[in-house]
Coordinates of C-alpha atoms in Angstrom, one line a residue:
X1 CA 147.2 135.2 58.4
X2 CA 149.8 136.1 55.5
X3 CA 152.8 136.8 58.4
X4 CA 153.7 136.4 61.7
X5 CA 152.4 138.6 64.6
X6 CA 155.3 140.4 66.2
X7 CA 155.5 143.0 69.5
X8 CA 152.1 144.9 70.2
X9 CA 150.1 142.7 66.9
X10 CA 150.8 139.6 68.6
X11 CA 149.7 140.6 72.1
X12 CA 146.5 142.2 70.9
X13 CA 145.6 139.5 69.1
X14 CA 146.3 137.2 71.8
X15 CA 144.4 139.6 74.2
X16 CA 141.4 139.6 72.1
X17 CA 141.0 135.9 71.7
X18 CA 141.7 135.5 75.1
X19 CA 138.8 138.0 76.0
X20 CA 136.2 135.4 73.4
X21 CA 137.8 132.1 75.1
X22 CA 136.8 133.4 78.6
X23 CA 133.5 134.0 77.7
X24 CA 133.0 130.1 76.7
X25 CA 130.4 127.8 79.2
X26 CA 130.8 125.1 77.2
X27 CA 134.1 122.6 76.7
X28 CA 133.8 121.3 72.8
X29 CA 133.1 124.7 70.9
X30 CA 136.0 126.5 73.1
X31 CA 138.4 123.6 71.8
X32 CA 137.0 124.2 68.3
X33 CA 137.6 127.9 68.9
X34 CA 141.0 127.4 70.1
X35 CA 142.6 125.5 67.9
X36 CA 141.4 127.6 64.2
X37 CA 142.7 130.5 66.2
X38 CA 146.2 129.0 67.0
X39 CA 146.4 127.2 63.1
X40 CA 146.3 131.2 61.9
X41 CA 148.3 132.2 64.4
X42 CA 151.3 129.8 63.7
X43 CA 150.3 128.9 59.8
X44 CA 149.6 125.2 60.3
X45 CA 148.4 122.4 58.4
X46 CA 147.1 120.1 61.1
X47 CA 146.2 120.8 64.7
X48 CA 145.1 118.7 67.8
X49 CA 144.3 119.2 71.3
X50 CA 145.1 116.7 73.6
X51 CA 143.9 116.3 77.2
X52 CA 144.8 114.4 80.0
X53 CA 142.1 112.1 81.8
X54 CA 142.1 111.2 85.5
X55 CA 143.5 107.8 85.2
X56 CA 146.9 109.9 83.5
X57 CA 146.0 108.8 79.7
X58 CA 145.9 111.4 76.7
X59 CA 143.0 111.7 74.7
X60 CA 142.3 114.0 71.6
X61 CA 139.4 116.4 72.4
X62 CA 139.3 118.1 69.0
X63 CA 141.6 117.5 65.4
X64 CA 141.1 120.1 62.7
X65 CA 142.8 121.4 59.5
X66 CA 143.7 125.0 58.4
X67 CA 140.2 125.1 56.4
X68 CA 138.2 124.2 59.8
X69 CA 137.5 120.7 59.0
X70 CA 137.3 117.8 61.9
X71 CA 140.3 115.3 61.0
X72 CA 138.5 112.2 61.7
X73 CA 139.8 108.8 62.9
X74 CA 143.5 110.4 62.6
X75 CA 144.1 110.0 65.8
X76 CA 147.0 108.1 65.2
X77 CA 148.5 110.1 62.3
X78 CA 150.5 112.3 65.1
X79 CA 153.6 111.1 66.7
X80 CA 152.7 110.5 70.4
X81 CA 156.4 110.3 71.5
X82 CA 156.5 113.9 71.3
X83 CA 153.3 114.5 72.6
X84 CA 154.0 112.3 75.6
X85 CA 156.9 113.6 76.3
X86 CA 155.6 117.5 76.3
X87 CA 152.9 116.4 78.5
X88 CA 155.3 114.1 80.8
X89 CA 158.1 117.4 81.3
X90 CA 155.6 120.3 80.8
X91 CA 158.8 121.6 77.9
X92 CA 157.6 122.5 74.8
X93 CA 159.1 120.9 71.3
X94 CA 159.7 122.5 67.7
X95 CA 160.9 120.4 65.4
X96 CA 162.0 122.5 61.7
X97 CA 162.9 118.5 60.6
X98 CA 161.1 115.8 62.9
X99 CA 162.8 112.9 60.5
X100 CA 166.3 114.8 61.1
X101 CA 165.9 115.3 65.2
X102 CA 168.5 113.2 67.0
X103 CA 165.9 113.2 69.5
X104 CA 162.9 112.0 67.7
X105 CA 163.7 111.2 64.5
X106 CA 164.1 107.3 65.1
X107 CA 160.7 107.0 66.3
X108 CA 158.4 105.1 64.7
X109 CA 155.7 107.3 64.5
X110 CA 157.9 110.1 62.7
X111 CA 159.3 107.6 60.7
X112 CA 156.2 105.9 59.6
X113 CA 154.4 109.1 59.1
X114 CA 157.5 111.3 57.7
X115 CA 156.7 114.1 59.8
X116 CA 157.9 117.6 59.1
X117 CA 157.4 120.9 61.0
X118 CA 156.1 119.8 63.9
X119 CA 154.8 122.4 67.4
X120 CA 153.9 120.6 70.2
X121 CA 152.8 122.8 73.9
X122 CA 151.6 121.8 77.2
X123 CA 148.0 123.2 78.3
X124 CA 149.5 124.3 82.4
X125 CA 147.2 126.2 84.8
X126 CA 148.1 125.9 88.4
X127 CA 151.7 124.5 88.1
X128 CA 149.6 121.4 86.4
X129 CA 149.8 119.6 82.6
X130 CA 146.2 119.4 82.0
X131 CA 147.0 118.7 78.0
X132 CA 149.0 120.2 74.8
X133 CA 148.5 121.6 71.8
X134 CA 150.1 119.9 68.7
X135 CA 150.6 121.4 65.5
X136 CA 152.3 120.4 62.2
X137 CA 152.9 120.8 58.7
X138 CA 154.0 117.9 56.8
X139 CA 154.3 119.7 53.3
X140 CA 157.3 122.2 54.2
X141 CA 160.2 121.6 56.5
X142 CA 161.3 124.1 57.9
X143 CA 157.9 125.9 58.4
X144 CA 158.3 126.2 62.6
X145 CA 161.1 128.3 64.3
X146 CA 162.3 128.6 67.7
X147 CA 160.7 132.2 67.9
X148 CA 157.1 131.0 67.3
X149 CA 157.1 129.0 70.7
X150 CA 156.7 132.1 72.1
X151 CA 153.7 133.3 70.7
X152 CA 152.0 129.4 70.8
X153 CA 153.5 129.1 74.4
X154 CA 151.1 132.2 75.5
X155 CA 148.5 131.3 73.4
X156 CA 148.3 128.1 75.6
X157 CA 148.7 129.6 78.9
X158 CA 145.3 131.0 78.1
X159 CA 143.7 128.8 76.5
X160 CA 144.8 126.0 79.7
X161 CA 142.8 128.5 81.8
X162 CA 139.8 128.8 79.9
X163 CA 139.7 125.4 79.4
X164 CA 139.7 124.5 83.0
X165 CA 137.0 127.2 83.7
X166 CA 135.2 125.1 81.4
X167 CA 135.2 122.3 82.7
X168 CA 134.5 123.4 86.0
X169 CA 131.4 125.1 84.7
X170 CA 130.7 121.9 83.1
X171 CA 131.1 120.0 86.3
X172 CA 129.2 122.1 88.4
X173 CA 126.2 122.3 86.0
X174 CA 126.5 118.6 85.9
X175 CA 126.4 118.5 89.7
X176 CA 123.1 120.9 89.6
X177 CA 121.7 119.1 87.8
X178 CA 122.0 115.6 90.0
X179 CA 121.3 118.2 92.6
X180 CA 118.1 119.2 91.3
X181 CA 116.7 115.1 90.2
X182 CA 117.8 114.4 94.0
X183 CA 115.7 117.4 95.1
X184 CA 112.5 116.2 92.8
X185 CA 113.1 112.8 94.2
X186 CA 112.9 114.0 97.2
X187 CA 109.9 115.8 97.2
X188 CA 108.1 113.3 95.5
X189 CA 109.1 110.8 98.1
X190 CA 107.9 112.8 100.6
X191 CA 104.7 113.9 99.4
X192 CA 103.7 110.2 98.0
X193 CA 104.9 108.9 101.8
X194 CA 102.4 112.0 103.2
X195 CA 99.5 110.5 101.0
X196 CA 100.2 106.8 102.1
X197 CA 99.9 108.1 105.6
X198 CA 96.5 109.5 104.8
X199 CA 95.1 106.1 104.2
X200 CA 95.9 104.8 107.8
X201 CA 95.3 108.0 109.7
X202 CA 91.4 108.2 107.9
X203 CA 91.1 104.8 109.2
X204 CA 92.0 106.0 112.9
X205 CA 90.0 109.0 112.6
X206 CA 86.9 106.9 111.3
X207 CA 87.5 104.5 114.6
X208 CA 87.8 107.6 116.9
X209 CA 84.4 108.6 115.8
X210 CA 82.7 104.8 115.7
X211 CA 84.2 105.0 119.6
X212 CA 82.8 108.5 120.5
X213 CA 79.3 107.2 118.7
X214 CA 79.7 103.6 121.1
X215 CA 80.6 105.3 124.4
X216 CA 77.5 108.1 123.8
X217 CA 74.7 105.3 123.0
X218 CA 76.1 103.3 125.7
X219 CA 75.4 106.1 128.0
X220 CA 78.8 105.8 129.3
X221 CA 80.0 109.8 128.3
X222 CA 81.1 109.9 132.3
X223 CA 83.2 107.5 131.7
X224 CA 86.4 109.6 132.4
X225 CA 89.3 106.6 131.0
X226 CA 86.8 106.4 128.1
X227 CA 86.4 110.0 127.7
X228 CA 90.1 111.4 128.1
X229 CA 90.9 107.5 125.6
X230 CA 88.8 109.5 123.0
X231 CA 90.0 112.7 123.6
X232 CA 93.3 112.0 123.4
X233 CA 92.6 109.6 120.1
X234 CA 91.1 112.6 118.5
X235 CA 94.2 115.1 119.6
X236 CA 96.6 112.8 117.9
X237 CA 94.5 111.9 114.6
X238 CA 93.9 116.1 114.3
X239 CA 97.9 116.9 114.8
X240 CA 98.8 113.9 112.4
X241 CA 97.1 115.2 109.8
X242 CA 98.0 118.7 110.6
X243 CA 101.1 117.7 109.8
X244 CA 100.6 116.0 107.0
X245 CA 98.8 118.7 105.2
X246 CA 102.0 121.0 105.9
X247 CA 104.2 118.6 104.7
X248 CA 101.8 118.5 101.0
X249 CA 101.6 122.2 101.7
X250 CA 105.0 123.0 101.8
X251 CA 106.5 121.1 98.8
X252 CA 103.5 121.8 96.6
X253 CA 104.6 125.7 97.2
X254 CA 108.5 124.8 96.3
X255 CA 107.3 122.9 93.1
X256 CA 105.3 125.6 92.5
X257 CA 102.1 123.9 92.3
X258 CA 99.9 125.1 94.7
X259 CA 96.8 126.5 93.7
X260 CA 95.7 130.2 94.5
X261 CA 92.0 131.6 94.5
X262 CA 92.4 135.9 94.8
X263 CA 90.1 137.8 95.9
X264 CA 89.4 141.2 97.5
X265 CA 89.6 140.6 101.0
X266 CA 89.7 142.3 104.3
X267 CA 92.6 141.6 106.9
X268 CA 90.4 141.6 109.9
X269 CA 88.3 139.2 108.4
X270 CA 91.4 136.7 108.3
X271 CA 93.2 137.8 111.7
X272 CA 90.4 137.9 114.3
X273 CA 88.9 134.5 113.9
X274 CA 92.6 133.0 114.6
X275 CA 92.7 135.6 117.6
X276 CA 89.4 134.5 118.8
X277 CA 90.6 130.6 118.2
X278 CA 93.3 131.0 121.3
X279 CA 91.0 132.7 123.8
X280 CA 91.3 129.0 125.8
X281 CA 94.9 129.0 125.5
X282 CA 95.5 132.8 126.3
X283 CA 93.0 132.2 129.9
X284 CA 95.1 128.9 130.8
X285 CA 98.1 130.3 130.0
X286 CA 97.0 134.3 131.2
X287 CA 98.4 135.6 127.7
X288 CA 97.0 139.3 126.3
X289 CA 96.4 139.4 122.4
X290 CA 95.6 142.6 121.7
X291 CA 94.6 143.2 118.0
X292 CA 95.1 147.2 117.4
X293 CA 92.3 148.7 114.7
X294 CA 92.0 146.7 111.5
X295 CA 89.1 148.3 110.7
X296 CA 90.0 151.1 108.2
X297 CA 93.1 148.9 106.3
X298 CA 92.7 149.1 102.8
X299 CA 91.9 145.6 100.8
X300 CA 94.2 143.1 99.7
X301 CA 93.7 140.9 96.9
X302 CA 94.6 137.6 98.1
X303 CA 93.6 134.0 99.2
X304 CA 92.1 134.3 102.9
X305 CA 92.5 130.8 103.5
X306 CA 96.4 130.7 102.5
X307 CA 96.7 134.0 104.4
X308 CA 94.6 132.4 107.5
X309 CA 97.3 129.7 107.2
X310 CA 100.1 132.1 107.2
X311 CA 98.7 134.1 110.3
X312 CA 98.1 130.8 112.4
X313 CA 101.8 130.3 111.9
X314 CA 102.5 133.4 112.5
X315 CA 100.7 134.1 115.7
X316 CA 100.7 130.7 116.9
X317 CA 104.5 130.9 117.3
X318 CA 104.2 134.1 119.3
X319 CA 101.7 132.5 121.5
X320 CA 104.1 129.1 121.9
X321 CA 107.5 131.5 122.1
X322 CA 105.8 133.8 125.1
X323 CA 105.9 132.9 128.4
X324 CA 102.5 132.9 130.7
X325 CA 101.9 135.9 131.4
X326 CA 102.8 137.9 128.3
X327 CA 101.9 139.7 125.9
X328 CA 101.4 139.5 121.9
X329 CA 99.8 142.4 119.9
X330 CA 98.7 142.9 116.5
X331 CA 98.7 146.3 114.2
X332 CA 98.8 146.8 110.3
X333 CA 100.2 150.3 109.0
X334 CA 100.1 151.3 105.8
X335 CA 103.8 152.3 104.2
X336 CA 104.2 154.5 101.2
X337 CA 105.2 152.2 98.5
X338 CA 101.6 150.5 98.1
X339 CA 102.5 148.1 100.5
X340 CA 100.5 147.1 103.8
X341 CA 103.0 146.3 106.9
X342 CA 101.5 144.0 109.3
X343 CA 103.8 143.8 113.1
X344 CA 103.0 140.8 115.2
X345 CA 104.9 141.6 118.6
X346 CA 105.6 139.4 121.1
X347 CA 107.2 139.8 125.0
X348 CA 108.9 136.2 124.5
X349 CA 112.1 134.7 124.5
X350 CA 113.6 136.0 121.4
X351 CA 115.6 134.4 118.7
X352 CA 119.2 134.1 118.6
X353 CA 120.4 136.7 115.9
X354 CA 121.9 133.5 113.7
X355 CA 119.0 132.1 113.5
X356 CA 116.4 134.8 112.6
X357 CA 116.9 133.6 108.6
X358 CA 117.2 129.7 109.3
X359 CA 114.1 129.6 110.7
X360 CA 112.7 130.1 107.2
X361 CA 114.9 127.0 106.1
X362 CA 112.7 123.8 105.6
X363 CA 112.5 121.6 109.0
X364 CA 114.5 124.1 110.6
X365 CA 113.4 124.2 114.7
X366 CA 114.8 126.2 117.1
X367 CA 116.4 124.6 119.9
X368 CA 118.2 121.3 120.3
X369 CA 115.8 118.7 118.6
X370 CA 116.5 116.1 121.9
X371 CA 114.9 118.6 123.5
X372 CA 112.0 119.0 121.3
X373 CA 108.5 118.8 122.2
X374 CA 105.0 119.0 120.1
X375 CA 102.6 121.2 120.8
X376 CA 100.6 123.7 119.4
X377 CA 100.1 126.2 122.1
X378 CA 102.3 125.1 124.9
X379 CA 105.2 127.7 126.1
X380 CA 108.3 126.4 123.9
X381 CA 106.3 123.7 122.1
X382 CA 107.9 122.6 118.6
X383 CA 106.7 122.1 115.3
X384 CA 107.7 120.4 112.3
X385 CA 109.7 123.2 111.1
X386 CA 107.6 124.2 108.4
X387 CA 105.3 126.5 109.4
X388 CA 107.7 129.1 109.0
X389 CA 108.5 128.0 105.3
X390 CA 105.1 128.2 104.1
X391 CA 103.9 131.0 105.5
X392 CA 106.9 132.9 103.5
X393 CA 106.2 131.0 100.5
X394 CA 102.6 132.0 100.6
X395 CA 103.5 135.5 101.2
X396 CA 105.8 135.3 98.2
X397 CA 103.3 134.2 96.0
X398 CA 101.6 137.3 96.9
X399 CA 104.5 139.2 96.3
X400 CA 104.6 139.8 99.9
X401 CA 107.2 138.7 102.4
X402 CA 108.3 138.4 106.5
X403 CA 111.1 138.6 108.4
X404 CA 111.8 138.0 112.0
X405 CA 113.4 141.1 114.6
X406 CA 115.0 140.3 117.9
X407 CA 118.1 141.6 119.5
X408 CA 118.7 137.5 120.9
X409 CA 117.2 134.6 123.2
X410 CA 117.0 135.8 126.2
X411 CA 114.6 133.0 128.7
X412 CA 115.4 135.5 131.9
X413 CA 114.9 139.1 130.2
X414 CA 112.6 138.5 127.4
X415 CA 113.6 140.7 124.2
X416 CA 110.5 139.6 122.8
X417 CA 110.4 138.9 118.8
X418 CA 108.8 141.3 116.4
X419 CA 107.7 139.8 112.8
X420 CA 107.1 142.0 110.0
X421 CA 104.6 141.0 107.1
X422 CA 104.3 142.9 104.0
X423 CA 101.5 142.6 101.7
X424 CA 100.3 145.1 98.5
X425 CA 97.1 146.4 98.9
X426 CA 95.1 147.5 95.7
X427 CA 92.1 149.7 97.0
X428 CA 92.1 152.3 98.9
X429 CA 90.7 152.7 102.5
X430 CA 87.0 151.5 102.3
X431 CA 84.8 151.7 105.4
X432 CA 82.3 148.7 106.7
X433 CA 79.3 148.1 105.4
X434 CA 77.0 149.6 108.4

């Protein structure tokens, strides 16, 4: 730059770099950036950026010439008495003669290096010295002037802005990214911990069975401690590895690994045989499941069994969120975007308006968890927390989704839940095969 920017030049140039530095994510080519734009700007030699760390010390982050070379190992060929004292009073310093100053001139540093036209600013953003910009010109003295502090002195109040943006862009991405290798951890740990507990619960399983086999040819099937013993072995084996499987289930959908088989398929096909699998728990517990006509719903292309899985979630939570007594019912409307709208109403206790999103968060059960109790079909019985989760990642994965209606939680007047499924369909309306 042949002169120096005066009035609306300066300011526009200022502006524009400004606008560039802003627009940096990452810490070492904003530095580079910043200090070629300030050696035109003032008509240096040398330049240097200096920042402070957290333990108080000053290190260079970036040395260049007027010709954008890297100075390097010249770390010491700048005189840190003036830089430590910018940095230390948050003033700025020009020096026309540093070996002349009455301030600095005695200093080694400007003695040993016969320094010149020396600029030195501090880097301030929130009332804070976060560095300073050094800049000299050992071939002419004279070369700096009170008046260009100015120009360098808002150049710098900009540039101590974008440089801590930086950084906390930096940080944060660094953060993420621990973040993320915890999360993978994570889910590895708990998948490989859900396979080691395979191992042990086939054992149990294979016992359960030897015993059922040992009781029968021992004719003692009336035994009833034997029988219910058995029973009850068989209950917890079956729910273990429920569990299990959701856990697999679940983080194999987040690491997007789970396997999909599509296929035209009919919703009635996948709805009725889980209806049909509570008729036991709707007569002991006197709960109506009424399933509205599925029989003229277009297909969907789509995995039955993950879509089985989401409806057992799905309407297994009605039938444990009803009281005895109540009523669930079923119906499937077709909307006009393509898009297949599937209502599972309940007469239960609701859902507290907060929570009508958590419950979609991973391990995430309604209720206090001292108060939790397992159970598939009982009235208030909990789960693991991810049934919710998977069903919505399945549904996802279909480019479907589901969300949860209820004014609140009501135990006395019921408000009852309604949960909304969307699905495309890709064929029209197609009647049964007589």
């Amino acid at each position: 730059m042949g002169h120096r920017l005066e009035g609306i030049e300066l300011l526009d140039y200022v502006l524009r770099v400004s606008r560039d530095m802003a627009e940096a994510h990452s810490l070492a080519p904003l530095l580079a950036y910043t200090i070629d734009k300030v050696l035109t700007l003032v008509g240096a030699e040398r330049g240097y950026i200096a920042l402070k760390k957290q333990d108080g010390s000053i290190e260079f982050s970036i040395r260049r010439d007027n010709k954008g070379n890297d100075l390097k190992g010249l770390a010491d060929e700048v005189s840190y008495s003036i830089l430590q004292e910018v940095v230390q009073s948050g003033d700025s310093v020009v020096l026309s003669d540093a070996m002349q100053d009455p301030q600095f001139g005695q200093a080694k540093s400007v003695m040993a290096l016969r320094l010149r036209s020396i600029m030195c600013v501090p880097l301030i953003t929130r009332n804070q010295t976060i560095g300073a910009i050094y800049v000299e010109n050992r071939s002419i003295r004279g070369r700096f002037r009170e008046t260009d502090l100015a120009p360098l002195q808002l150049f710098a109040n900009q540039a101590a802005i974008a440089i801590e943006n930086t950084e906390l862009i930096e940080n944060l991405k660094i953060a993420n990214d621990h973040l993320t290798e915890l999360d993978e951890l994570k889910n590895n740990f708990i998948i490989l911990v859900s396979h080691e507990l395979k191992t042990p619960l086939t054992a149990v399983s294979t016992y359960a069975q030897m015993m059922n086999m040992i009781v029968e040819k021992a004719g003692l099937e009336g035994d009833p401690m034997l029988s219910r013993t058995a029973a009850n072995l068989d209950k917890a084996t079956n729910r273990m590895k429920h569990v299990i499987d959701e856990i697999v289930q679940f983080f194999r959908i987040v690491s997007g690994q789970l396997e999909m088989v599509f296929h035209e398929v009919r919703l009635k096909d996948v709805i009725l045989p889980i209806v049909n699998g509570l008729t036991a728990v709707c007569q002991e517990r006197n709960l109506t499941i009424q399933v509205l006509d599925l029989q003229t719903l277009p297909l969907v292309i789509a995995d039955a069994q993950r879509l089985k899985v989401v409806f057992q979630n799905i309407i297994g939570n009605a039938v444990k969120y009803t009281p005895d007594g109540g009523q669930i019912s079923i119906q499937a409307v077709c909307k006009d975007d393509h898009l297949l709208e599937i209502l599972v109403k309940d007469t239960g206790i609701g859902i507290p308006k907060d929570e009508q999103k958590r419950v979609f968060d991973m391990f995430h059960v309604l209720g206090s968890i001292h108060t939790h109790s397992t159970s598939k079909s009982a009235f208030r019985g909990g789960g693991f927390g991810l049934g919710l989760p998977i069903a919505k990642g399945i549904l996802e994965a279909h480019k479907g989704d589901i969300h949860l209606e209820s004014s609140g939680f009501d135990e006395a007047l019921l408000p009852g839940t309604v949960c909304r499924v969307t699905l495309p369909y890709v064929a029209e309306m197609v009647p049964e095969a007589a």
